[in-house]
XYZ file of C-alpha atoms in Angstrom:
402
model
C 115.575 76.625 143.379
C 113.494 76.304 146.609
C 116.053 77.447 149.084
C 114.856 79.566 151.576
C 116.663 79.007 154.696
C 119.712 81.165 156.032
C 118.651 84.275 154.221
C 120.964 86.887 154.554
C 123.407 84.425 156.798
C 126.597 82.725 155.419
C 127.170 78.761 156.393
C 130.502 77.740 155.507
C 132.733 74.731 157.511
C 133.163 71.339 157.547
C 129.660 69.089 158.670
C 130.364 66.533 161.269
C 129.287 62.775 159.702
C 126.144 62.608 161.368
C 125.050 66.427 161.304
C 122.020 67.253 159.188
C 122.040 69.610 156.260
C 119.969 70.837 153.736
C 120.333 69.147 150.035
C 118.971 69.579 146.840
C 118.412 67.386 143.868
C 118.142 67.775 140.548
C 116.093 66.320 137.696
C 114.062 66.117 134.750
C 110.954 67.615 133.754
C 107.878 65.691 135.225
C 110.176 63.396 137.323
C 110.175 65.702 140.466
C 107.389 63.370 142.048
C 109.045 60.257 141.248
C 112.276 61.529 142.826
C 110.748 62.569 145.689
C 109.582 59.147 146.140
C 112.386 57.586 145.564
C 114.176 60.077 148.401
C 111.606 58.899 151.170
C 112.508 55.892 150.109
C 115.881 56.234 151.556
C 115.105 57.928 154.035
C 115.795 62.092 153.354
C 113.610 64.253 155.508
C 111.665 67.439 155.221
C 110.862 66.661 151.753
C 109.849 69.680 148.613
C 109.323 69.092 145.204
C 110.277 72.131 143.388
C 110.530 72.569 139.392
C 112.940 69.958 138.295
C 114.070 69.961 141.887
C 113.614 68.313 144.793
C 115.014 69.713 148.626
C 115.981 67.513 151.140
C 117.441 67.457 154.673
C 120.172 64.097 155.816
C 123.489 63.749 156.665
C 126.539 63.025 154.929
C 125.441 58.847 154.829
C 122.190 60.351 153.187
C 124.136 62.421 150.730
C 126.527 59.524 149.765
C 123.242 56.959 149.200
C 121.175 59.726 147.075
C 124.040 59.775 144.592
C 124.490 56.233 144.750
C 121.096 54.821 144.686
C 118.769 57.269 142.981
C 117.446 56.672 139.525
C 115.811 59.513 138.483
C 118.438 62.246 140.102
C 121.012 64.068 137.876
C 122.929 65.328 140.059
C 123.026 66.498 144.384
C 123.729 69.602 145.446
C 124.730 70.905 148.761
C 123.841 74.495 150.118
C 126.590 75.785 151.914
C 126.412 79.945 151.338
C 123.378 82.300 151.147
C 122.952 85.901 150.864
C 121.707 88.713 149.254
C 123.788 90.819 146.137
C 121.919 93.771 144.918
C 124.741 94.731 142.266
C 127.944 93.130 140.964
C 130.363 94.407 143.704
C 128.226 93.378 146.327
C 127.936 89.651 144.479
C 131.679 89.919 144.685
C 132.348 91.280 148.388
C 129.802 88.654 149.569
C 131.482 86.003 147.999
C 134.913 87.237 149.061
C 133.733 87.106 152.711
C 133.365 83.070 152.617
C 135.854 81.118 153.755
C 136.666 79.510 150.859
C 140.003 77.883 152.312
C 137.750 75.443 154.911
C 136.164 74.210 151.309
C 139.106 73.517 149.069
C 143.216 73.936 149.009
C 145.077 76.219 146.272
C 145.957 73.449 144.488
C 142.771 72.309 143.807
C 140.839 73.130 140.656
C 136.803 74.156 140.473
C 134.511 75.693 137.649
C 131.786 77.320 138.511
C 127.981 76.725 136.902
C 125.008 79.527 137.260
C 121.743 80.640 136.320
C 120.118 83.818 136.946
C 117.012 85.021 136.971
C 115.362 87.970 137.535
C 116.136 91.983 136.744
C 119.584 92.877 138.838
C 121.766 90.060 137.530
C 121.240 89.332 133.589
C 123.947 87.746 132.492
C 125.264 84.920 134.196
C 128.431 83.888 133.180
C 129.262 87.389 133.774
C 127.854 86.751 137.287
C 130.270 83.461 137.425
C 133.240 85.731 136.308
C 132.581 87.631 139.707
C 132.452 85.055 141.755
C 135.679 83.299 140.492
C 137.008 86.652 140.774
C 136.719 86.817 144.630
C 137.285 83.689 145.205
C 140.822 83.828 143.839
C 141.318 86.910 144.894
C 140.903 85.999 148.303
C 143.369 82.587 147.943
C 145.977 85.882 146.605
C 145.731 87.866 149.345
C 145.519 85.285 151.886
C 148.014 82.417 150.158
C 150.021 84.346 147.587
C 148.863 81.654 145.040
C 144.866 80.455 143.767
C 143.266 77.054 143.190
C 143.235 76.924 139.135
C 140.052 76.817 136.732
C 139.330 73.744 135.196
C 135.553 73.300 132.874
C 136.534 69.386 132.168
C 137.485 67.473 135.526
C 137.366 70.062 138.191
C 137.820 69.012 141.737
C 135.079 70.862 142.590
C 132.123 71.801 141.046
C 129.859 75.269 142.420
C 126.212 75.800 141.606
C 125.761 79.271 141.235
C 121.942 80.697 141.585
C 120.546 84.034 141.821
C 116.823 84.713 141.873
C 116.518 88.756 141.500
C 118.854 89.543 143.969
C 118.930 86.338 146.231
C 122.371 84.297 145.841
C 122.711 80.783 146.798
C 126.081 79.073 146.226
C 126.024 75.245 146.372
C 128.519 72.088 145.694
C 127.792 69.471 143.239
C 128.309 66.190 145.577
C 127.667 64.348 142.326
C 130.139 65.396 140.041
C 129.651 64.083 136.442
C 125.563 64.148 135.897
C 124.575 60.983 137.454
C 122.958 59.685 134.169
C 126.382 58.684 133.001
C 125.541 55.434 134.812
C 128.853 53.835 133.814
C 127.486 50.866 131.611
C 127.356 52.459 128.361
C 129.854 50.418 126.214
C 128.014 50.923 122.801
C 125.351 53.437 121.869
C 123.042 53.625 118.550
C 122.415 56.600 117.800
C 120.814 59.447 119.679
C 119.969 57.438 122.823
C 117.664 58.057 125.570
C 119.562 59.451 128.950
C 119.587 57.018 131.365
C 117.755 59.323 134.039
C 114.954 59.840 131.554
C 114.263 55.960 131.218
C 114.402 55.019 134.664
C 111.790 57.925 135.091
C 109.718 56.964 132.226
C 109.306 53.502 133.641
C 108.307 54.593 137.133
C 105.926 56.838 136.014
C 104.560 53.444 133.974
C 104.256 52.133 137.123
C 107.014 49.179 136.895
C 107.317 47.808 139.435
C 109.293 44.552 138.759
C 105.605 41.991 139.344
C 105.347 41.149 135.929
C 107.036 40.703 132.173
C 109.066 43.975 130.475
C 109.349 44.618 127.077
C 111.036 46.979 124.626
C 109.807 46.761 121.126
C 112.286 49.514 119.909
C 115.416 48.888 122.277
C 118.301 50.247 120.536
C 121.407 49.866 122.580
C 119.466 48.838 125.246
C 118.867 51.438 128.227
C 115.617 50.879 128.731
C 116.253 47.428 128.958
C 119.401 47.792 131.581
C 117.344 50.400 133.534
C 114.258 47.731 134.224
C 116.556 44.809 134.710
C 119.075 46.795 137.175
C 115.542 47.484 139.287
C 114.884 44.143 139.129
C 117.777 42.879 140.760
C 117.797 45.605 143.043
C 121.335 46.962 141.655
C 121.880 50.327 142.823
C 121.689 53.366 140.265
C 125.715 53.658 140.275
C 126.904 50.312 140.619
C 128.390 50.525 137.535
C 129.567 53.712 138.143
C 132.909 53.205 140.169
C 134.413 55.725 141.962
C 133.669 59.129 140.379
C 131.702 61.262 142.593
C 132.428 64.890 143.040
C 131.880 64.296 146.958
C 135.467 62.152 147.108
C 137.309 65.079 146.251
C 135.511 66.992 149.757
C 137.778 67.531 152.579
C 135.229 66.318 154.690
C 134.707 63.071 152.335
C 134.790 60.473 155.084
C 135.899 56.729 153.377
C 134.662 54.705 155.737
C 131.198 56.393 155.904
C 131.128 55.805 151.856
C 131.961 52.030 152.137
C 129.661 51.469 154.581
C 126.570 52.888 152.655
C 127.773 51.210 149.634
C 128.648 48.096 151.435
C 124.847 48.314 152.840
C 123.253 49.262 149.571
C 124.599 46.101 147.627
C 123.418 44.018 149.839
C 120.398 44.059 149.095
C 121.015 43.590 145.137
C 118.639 40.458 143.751
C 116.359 40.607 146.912
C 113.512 41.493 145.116
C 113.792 37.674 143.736
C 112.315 39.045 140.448
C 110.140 36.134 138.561
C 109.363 37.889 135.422
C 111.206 37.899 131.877
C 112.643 41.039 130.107
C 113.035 41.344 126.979
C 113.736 43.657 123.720
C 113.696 43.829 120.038
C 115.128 46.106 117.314
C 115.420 45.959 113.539
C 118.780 46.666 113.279
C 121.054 44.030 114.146
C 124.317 46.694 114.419
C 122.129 48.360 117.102
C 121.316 44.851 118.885
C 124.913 44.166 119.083
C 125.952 47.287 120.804
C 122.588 46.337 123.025
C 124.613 42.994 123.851
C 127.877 44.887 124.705
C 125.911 46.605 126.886
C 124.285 44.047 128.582
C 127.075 41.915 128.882
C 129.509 44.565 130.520
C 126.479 44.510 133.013
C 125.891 41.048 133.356
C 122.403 41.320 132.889
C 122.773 39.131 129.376
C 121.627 36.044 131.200
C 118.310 38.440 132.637
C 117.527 39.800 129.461
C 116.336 38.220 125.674
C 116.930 40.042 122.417
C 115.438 39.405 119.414
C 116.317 40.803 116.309
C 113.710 42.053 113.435
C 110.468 44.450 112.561
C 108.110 44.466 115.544
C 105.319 44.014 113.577
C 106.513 40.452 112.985
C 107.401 39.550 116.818
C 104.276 38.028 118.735
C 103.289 39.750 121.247
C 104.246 38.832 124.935
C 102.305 36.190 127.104
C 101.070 37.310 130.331
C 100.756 40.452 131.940
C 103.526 43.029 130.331
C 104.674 46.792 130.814
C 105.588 47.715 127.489
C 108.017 51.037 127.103
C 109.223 52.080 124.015
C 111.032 55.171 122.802
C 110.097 54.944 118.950
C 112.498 56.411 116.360
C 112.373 59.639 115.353
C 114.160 63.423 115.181
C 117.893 61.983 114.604
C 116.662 58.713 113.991
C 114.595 58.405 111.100
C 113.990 60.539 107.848
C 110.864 62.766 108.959
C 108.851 61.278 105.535
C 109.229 57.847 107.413
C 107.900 59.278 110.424
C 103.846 58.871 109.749
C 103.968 55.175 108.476
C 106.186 54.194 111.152
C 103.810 55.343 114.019
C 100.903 54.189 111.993
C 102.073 50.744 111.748
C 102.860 50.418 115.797
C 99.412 51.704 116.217
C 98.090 48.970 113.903
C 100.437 46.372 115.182
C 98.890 47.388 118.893
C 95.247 47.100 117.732
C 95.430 43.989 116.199
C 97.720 41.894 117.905
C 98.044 43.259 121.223
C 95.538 42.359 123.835
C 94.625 43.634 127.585
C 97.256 42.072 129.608
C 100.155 44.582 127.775
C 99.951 48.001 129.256
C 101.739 50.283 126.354
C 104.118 53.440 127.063
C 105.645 55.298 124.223
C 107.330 58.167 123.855
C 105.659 61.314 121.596
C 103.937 59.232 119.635
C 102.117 61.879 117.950
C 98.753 61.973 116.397
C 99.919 59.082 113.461
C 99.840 56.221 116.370
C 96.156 55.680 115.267
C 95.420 55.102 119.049
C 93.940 57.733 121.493
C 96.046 58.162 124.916
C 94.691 57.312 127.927
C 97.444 59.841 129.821
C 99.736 62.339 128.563
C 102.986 63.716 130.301
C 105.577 66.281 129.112
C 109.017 65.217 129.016
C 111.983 66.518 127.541
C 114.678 63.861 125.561
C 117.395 65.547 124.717
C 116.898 69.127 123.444
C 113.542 67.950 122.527
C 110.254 68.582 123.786
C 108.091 65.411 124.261
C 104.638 63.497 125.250
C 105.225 60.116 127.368
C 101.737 58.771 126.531
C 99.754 55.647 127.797
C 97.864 53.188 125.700
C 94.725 51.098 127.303
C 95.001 47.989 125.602
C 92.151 45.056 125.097
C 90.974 42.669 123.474
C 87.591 43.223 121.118
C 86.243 46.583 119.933
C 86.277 49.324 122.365
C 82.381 49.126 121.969
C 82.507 45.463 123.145
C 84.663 46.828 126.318
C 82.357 49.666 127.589
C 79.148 46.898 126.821
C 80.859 44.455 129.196
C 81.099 42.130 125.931
């Protein structure tokens, strides 16, 4: 967390529509660049990249187009307490203090997420436990009834975060993570998170001016990502109406259809001239790709072709190529090797220099020697996103000018 504003101060209250606040967003390993980028982009102010977070300053119209528009964000947070706790009771007196009844009603229901780090607080669901604790506690005394618990659909969501024995309490704007995108309406099996693949092709450097394809596409998110930023469709267009923000008192309707409203607008401007398209070998996968696609109505933007790669010709003109090649869940690990060895052979010999190739941990069986290497992490697992230089001739012949 990069927070560092307010020490030792408490901000609590309602922020007037147009009244500038500190945010923060959170993301994925190596995508705290992209994100950033993307934020500018918008418009947020006072911009720092942090690890797998990125702080921001904008006003509520900001906060409502970060969750709507950005690709590569999981979720937005919003600073609204900071202090400093060097033991439990002081965690809980500190948090007792806020004036929790300006933020939410005792009927409402909240859960509360946190991460500590440091020596004085160890254990952070016990540090959670206190700060439910005096937050009830306070509804009781002042109310005579609470706000309830709920881990599944809360109405609102808290960020908890210590760092030794600095405490910053935020509220998720976002609600569920914002890769649940909303368009998922079949899925193969372990599939990439949508947040992940709209990173992975920014950091490929797609930027809708020429052909995509996905040699591997399973149910098709790779495919949906590059074709929603080719028609300029906002992150959560497919989302509908299930952001954490809503459930704010100081959630302001007509703000949110306005930025919305001005956000869709733009959708197809980018008058995209290029063709997308993906393959997989299993047709069961393929058709949950087409559910997908179709629930989207990108089917009419995107081709799919069904069969071994090795047997599809390769695309004409200048292509991105970004693949996320089976493996962990699914394929058998004594598969593994000749798998990657034939796409490395299939790239070498058929494959020429206008197809720029991105794949995910390929590993050292790919046969083909990475140009760039980035960490990511899919899933629980950790991963290389690497890039292939592709041409046509030996490599000898390329360095000779041949």
């Amino acid at each position: 967390m990069i927070i560092e504003k307010n020490r030792g101060k408490v901000v609590t209250g309602t922020s007037a529509p147009r009244e500038k606040f500190r945010m923060v967003a959170k993301t994925m390993v190596s995508l705290e660049e992209v994100l950033a980028d993307e934020l500018r982009e918008l418009g947020a102010e006072n911009i720092t990249v942090g690890n797998r977070a990125v702080e921001f300053e904008g006003d509520m119209r900001m906060l409502y187009r970060a969750n709507y528009c950005c690709r590569t964000a999981l979720a937005i947070l919003k600073p609204f307490a900071e202090f400093d706790a060097n033991d439990d009771q002081e965690l809980y007196d500190q948090v007792y203090k806020i004036r929790w009844e300006k933020i939410l009603d005792c009927d409402c229901t909240f859960m509360i997420d946190s991460t500590t780090s440091g020596e004085v607080f160890t254990h952070s669901y016990y540090a959670a436990l206190k700060t439910k604790d005096a937050i009830v506690d306070r509804f009781r005394r002042n109310f005579g009834k609470r706000p309830s618990i709920d881990t599944e659909q809360p109405d609102y969501k808290f960020n908890l975060h210590i760092r030794d024995n600095h405490v910053t309490l935020l509220m998720n704007a976002s609600g569920d993570s914002l890769h649940k995108r909303g368009y998922r309406q079949g899925v193969g099996v372990a599939p990439i998170n949508e947040v992940l693949a709209a990173g992975l092709l920014k950091l490929a450097g797609w930027k809708c001016d020429c052909n995509f394809y996905d040699p591997m596409c399973g149910s098709g998110t790779m495919l949906i990502e590059a074709a929603m930023m080719a028609n300029n469709i906002p992150a959560q267009y497919y989302r509908g109406n299930r952001f954490g923000f809503m459930r704010w008192k100081e959630f302001n309707l007509g703000e949110w259809k306005s930025v919305k409203n001005e956000e869709d607008r733009k959708i197809g401007a980018l008058d995209f001239e290029g063709e997308i398209w993906g393959n997989d070998i299993d047709e069961q996968v393929i058709q949950q790709c087409e559910k997908n696609l179709e629930f989207t109505k990108l089917h009419h933007d995107v081709m799919l072709h069904i069969g071994d790669f090795v047997d599809q010709e390769p695309p004409e003109g200048k292509t991105l190529i970004v693949t996320n090649p089976p493996y962990g869940e699914r394929i058998k690990v004594e598969d593994l090797n000749a798998m990657y060895e034939k796409l490395g052979d299939t790239f070498k010999q058929k494959y020429g220099k206008d197809c720029d190739v991105w794949l995910i941990e390929a590993m050292k069986h790919i046969g083909l020697h990475p140009s760039r290497k980035i960490p990511v992490q899919n899933g629980a697992l950790d991963c290389r996103f690497l890039h292939f230089e592709l041409y046509d001739g030996s490599k000898k012949a390329k360095y000779n000018g041949e």
